[in-house]
PDB file of C-alpha atoms in Angstrom:
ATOM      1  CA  UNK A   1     -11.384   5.871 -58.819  1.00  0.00           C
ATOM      2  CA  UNK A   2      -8.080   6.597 -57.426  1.00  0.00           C
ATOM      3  CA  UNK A   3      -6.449   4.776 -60.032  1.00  0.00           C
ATOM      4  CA  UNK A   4      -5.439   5.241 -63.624  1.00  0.00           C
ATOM      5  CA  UNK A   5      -3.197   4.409 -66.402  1.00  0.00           C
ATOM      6  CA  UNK A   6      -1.377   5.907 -68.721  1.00  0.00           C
ATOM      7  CA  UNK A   7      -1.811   5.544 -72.374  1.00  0.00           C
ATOM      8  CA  UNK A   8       1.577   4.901 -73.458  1.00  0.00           C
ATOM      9  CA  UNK A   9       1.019   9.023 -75.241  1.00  0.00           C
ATOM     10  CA  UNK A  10       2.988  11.879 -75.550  1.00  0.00           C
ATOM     11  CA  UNK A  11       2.160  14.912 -75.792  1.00  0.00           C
ATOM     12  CA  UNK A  12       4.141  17.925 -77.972  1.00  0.00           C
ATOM     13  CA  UNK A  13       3.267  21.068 -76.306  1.00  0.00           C
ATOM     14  CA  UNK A  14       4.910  23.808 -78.776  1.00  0.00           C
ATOM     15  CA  UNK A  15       3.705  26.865 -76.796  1.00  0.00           C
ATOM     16  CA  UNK A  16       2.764  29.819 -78.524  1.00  0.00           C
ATOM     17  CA  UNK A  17       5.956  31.183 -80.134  1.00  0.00           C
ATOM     18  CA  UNK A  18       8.359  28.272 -80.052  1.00  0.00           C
ATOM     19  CA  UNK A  19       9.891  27.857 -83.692  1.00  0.00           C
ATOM     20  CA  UNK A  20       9.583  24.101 -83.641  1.00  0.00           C
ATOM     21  CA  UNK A  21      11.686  24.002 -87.043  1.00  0.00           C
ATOM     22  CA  UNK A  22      14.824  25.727 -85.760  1.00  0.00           C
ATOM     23  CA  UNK A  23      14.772  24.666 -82.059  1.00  0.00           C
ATOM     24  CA  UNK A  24      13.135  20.667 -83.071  1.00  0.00           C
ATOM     25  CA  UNK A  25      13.934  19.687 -86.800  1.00  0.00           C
ATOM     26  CA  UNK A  26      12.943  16.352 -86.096  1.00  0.00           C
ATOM     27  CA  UNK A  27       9.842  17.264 -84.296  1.00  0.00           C
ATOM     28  CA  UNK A  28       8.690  19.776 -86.984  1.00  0.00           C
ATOM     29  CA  UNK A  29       9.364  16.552 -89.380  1.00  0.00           C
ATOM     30  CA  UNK A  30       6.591  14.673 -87.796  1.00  0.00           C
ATOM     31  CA  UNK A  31       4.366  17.652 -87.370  1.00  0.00           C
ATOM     32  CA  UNK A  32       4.258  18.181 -90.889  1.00  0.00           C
ATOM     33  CA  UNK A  33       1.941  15.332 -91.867  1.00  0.00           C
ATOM     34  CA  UNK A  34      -0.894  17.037 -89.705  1.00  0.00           C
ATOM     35  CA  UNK A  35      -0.026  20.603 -91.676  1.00  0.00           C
ATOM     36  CA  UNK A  36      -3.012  20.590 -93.823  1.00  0.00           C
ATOM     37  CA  UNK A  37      -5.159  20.142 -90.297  1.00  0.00           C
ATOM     38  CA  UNK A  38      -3.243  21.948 -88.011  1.00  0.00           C
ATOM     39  CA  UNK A  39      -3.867  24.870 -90.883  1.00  0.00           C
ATOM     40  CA  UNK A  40      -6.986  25.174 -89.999  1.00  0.00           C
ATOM     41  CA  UNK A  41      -7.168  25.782 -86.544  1.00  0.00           C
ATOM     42  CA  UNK A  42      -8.720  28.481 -85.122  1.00  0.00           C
ATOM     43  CA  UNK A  43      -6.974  28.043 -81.853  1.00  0.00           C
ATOM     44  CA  UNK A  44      -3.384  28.564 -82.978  1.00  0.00           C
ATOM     45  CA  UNK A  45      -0.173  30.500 -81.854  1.00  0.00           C
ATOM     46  CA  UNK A  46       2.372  32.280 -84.087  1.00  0.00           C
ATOM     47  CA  UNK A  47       2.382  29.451 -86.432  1.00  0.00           C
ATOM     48  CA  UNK A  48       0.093  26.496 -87.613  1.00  0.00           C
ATOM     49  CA  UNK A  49       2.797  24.404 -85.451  1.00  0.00           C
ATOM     50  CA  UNK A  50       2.065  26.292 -82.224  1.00  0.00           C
ATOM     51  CA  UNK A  51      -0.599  25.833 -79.602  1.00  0.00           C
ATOM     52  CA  UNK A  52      -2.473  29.151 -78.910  1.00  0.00           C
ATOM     53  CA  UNK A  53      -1.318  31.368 -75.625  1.00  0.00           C
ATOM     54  CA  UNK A  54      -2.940  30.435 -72.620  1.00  0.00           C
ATOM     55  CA  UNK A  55      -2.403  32.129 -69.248  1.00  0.00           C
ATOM     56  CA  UNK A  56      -2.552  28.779 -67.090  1.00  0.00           C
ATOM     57  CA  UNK A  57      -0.595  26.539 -69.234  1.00  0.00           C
ATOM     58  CA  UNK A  58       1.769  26.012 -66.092  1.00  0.00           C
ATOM     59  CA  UNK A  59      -0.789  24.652 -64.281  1.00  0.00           C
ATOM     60  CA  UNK A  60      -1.031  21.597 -66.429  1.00  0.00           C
ATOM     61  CA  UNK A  61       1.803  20.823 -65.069  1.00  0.00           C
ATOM     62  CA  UNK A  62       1.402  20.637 -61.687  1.00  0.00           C
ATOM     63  CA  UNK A  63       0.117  17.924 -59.391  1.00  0.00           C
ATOM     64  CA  UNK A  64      -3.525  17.782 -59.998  1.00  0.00           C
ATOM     65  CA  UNK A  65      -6.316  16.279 -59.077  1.00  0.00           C
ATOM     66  CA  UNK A  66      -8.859  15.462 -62.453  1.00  0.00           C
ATOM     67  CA  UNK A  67     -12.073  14.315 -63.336  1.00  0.00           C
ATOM     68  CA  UNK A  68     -13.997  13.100 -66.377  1.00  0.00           C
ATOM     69  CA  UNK A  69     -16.125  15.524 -67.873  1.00  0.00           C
ATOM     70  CA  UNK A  70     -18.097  13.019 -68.684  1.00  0.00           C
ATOM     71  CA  UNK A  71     -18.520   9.401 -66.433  1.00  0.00           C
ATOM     72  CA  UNK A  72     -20.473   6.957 -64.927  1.00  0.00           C
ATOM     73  CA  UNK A  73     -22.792   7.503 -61.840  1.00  0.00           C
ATOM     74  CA  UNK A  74     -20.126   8.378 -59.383  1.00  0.00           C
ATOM     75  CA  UNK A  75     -17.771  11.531 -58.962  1.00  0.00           C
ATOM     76  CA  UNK A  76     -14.763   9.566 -58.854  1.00  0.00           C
ATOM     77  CA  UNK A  77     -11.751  11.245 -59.018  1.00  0.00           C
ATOM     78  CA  UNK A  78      -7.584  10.728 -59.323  1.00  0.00           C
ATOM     79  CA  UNK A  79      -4.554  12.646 -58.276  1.00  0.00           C
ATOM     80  CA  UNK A  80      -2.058  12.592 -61.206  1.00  0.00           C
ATOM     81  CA  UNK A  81       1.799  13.820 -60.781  1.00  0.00           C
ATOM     82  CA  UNK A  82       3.783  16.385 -62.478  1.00  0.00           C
ATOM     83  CA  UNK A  83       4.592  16.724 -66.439  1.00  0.00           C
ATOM     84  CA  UNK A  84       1.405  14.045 -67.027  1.00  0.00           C
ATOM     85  CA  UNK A  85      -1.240  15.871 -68.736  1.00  0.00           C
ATOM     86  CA  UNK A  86      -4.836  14.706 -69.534  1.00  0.00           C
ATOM     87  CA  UNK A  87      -7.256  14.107 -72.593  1.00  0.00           C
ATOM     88  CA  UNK A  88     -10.692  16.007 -72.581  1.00  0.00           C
ATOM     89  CA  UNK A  89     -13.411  15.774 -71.972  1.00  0.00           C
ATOM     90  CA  UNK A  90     -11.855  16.427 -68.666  1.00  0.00           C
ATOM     91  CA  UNK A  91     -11.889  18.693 -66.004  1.00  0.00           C
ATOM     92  CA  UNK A  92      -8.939  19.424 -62.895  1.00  0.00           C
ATOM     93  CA  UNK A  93      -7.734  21.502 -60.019  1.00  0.00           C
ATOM     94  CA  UNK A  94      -4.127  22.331 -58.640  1.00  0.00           C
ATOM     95  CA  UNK A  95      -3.606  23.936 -55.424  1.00  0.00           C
ATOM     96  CA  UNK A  96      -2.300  22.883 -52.064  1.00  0.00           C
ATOM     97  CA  UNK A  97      -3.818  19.679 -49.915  1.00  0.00           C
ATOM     98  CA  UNK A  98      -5.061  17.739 -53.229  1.00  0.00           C
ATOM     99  CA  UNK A  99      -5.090  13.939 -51.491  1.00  0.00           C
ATOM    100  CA  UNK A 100      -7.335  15.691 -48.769  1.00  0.00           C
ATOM    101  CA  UNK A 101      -9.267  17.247 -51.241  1.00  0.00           C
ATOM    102  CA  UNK A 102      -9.309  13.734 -53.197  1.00  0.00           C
ATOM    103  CA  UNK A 103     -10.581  11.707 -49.835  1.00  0.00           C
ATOM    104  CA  UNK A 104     -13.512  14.091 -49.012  1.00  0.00           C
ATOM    105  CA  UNK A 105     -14.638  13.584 -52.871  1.00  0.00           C
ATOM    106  CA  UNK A 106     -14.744   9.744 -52.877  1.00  0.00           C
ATOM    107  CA  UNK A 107     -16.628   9.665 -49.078  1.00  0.00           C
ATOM    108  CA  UNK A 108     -19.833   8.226 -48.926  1.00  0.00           C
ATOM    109  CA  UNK A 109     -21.296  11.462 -47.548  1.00  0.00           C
ATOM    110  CA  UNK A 110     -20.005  13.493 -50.844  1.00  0.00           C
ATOM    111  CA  UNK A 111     -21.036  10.773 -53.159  1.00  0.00           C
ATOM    112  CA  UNK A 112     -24.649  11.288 -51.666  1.00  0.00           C
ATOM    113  CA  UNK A 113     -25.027  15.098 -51.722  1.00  0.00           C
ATOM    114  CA  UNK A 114     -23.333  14.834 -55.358  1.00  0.00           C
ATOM    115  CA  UNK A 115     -26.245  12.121 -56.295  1.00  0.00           C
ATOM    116  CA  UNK A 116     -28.525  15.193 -55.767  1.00  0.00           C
ATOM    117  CA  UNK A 117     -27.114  17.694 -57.469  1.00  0.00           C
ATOM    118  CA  UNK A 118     -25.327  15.577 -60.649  1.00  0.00           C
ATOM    119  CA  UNK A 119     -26.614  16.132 -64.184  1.00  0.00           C
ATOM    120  CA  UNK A 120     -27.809  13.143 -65.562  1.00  0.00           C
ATOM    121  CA  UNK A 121     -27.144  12.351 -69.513  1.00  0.00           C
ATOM    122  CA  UNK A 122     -28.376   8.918 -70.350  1.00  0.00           C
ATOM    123  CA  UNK A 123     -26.714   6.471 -68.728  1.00  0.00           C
ATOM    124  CA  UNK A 124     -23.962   8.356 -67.455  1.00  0.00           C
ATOM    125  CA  UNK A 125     -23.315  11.790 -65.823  1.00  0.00           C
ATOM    126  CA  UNK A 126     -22.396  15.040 -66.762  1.00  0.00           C
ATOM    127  CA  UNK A 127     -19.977  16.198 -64.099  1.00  0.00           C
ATOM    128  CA  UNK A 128     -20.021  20.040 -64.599  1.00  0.00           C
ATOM    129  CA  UNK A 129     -17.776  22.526 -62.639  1.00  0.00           C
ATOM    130  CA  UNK A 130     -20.937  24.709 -61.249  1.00  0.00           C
ATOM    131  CA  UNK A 131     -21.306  21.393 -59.664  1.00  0.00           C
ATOM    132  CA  UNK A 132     -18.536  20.686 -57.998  1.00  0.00           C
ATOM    133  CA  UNK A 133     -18.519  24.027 -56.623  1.00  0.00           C
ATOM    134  CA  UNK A 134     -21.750  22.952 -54.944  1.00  0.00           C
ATOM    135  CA  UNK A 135     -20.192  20.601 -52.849  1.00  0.00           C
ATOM    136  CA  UNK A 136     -19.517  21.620 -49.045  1.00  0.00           C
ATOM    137  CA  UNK A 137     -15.912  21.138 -48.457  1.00  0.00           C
ATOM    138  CA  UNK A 138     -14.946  21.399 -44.496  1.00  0.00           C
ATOM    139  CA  UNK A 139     -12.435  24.384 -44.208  1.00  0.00           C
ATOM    140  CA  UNK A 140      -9.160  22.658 -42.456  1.00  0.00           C
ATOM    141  CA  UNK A 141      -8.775  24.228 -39.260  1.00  0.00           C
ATOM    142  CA  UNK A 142      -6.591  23.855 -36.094  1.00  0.00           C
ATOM    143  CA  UNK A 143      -9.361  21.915 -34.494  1.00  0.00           C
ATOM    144  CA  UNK A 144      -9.615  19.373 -37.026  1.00  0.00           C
ATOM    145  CA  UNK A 145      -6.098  19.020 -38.268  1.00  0.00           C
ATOM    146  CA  UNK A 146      -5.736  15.831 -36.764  1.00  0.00           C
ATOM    147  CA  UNK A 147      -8.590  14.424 -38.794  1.00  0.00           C
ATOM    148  CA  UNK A 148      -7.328  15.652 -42.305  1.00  0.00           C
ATOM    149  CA  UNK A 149      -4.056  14.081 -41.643  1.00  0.00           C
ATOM    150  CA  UNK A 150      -5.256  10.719 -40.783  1.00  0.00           C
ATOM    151  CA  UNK A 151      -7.593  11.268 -44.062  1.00  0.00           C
ATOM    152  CA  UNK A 152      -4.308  12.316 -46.305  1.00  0.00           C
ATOM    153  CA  UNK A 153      -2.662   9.185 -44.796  1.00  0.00           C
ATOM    154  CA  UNK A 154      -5.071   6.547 -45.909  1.00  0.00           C
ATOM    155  CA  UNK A 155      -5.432   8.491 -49.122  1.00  0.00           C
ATOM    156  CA  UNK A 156      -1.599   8.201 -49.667  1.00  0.00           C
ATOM    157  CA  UNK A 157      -2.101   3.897 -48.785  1.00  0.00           C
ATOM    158  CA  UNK A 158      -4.958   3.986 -51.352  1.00  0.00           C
ATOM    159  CA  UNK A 159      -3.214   5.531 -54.163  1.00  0.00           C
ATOM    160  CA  UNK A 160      -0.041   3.288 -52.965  1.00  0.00           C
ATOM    161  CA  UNK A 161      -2.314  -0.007 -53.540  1.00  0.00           C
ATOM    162  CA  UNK A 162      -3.906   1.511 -57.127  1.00  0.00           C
ATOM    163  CA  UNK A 163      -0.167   2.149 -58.345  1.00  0.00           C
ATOM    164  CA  UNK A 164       0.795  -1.364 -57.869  1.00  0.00           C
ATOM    165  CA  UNK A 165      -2.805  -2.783 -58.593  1.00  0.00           C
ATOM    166  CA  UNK A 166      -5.382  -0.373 -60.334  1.00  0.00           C
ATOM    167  CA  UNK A 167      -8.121  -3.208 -59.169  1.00  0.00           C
ATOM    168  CA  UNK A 168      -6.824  -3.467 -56.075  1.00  0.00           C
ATOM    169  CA  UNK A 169      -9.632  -3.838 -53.207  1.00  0.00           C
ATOM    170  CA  UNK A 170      -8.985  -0.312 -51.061  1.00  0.00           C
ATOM    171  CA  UNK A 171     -12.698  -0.707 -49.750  1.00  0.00           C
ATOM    172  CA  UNK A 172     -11.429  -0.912 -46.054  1.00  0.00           C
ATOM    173  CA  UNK A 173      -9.638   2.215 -46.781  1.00  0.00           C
ATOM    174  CA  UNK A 174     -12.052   3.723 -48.159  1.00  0.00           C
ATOM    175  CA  UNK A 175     -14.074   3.100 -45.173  1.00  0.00           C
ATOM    176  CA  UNK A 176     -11.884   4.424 -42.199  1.00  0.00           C
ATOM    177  CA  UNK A 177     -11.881   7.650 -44.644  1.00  0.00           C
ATOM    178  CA  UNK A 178     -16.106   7.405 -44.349  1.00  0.00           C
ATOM    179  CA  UNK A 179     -15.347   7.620 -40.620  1.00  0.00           C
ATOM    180  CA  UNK A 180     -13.485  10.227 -40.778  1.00  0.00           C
ATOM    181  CA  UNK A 181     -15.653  12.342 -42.876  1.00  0.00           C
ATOM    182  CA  UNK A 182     -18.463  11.706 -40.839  1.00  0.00           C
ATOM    183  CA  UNK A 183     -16.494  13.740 -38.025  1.00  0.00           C
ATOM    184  CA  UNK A 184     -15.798  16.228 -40.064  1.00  0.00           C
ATOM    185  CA  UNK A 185     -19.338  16.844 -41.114  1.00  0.00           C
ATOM    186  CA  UNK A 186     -20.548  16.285 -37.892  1.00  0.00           C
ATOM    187  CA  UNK A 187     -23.179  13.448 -38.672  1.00  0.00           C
ATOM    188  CA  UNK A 188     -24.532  11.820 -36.569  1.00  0.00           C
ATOM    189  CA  UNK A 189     -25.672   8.028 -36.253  1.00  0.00           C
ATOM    190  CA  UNK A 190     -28.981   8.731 -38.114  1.00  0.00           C
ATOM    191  CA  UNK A 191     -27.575  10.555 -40.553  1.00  0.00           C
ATOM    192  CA  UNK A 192     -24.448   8.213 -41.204  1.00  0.00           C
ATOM    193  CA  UNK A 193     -27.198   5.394 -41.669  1.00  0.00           C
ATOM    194  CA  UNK A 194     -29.327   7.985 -44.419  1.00  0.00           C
ATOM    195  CA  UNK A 195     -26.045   8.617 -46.416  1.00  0.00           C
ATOM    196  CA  UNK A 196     -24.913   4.289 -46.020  1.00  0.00           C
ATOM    197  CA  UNK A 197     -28.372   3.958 -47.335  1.00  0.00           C
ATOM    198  CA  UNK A 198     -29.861   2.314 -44.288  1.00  0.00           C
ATOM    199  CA  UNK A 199     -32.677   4.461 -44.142  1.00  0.00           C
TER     200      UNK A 199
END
């Protein structure tokens, strides 16, 4: 939630038509003990050595926000930065205004309309996109500009903490984000207590 940490991997993305010989000798070299494997592919480019085209390849290396395709009982999300790519089963989304994106996610009032909607798969969750495009996201508009900024702010402290500390204790700013989701929805007192749980 917020948080992660890297795996110490790399990753060798040899694009569709690269000639990894030629251009990466000593990359090829490695590559060649998974030749008998990588023969088999169905999924592969010019070459057993090449990943298979893919229109949105560039997007894996944007910011993005990602999510496990498969978790525990709460949507909980993480922004991750350019060139770092992820393992599946995972799901993610680029585009513009991520860290607001990423505070509306982890707010009490989204965790409680996703608790209705989630798949359940035995003691976890299967967190499918048809889902996540369930969830009511508040269009940013002039009127509430204000509000998203002070949400992208304590989302930039909370990610700040989680890179120095993945177990650090953001639960106060995770809260003042609550409030400021509630706004945004509109709820009011009755409602706030429904989605805390207090009713």
């Amino acid at each position: 939630r917020y948080g992660y940490e890297w795996a110490g991997l790399w990753i060798i993305a040899s694009g569709f038509d690269i000639n990894v010989p030629k251009k990466y000798p000593a990359v090829y070299k490695h590559l060649l003990q998974f030749e008998e494997n990588a023969k088999k592919r169905d999924d592969q480019g010019q070459n057993w050595w090449n990943l298979r085209a893919c229109a949105y390849y560039p997007e894996f290396e944007k910011e993005k926000v990602v999510w496990a395709g498969v978790g525990n009982k709460r949507f909980d999300m993480v922004l991750v930065p350019e060139k770092m790519f992820l393992g599946g089963p995972a799901n993610f989304m680029t585009g513009n205004r991520l860290k607001y994106l990423l505070g509306i996610i982890h707010s009490s009032t989204v965790q409680y309309f996703y608790d209705k909607i989630k798949t359940e798969v035995g003691s976890g969750t299967r967190f499918y996109v048809r889902d996540f495009i369930e969830i009511p996201i508040p269009p940013i508009t002039p009127a509430n500009q204000g509000t998203v900024l002070q949400i992208e702010r304590l989302v930039d402290e909370t990610l700040s903490a989680k890179k120095q500390n993945p177990k650090a204790d953001t639960g106060e700013l995770e809260h003042s984000i609550d409030q400021l989701v509630y706004q945004l929805y509109g709820l009011n007192p009755e409602e706030i207590k429904i989605v805390e749980g207090e009713n």
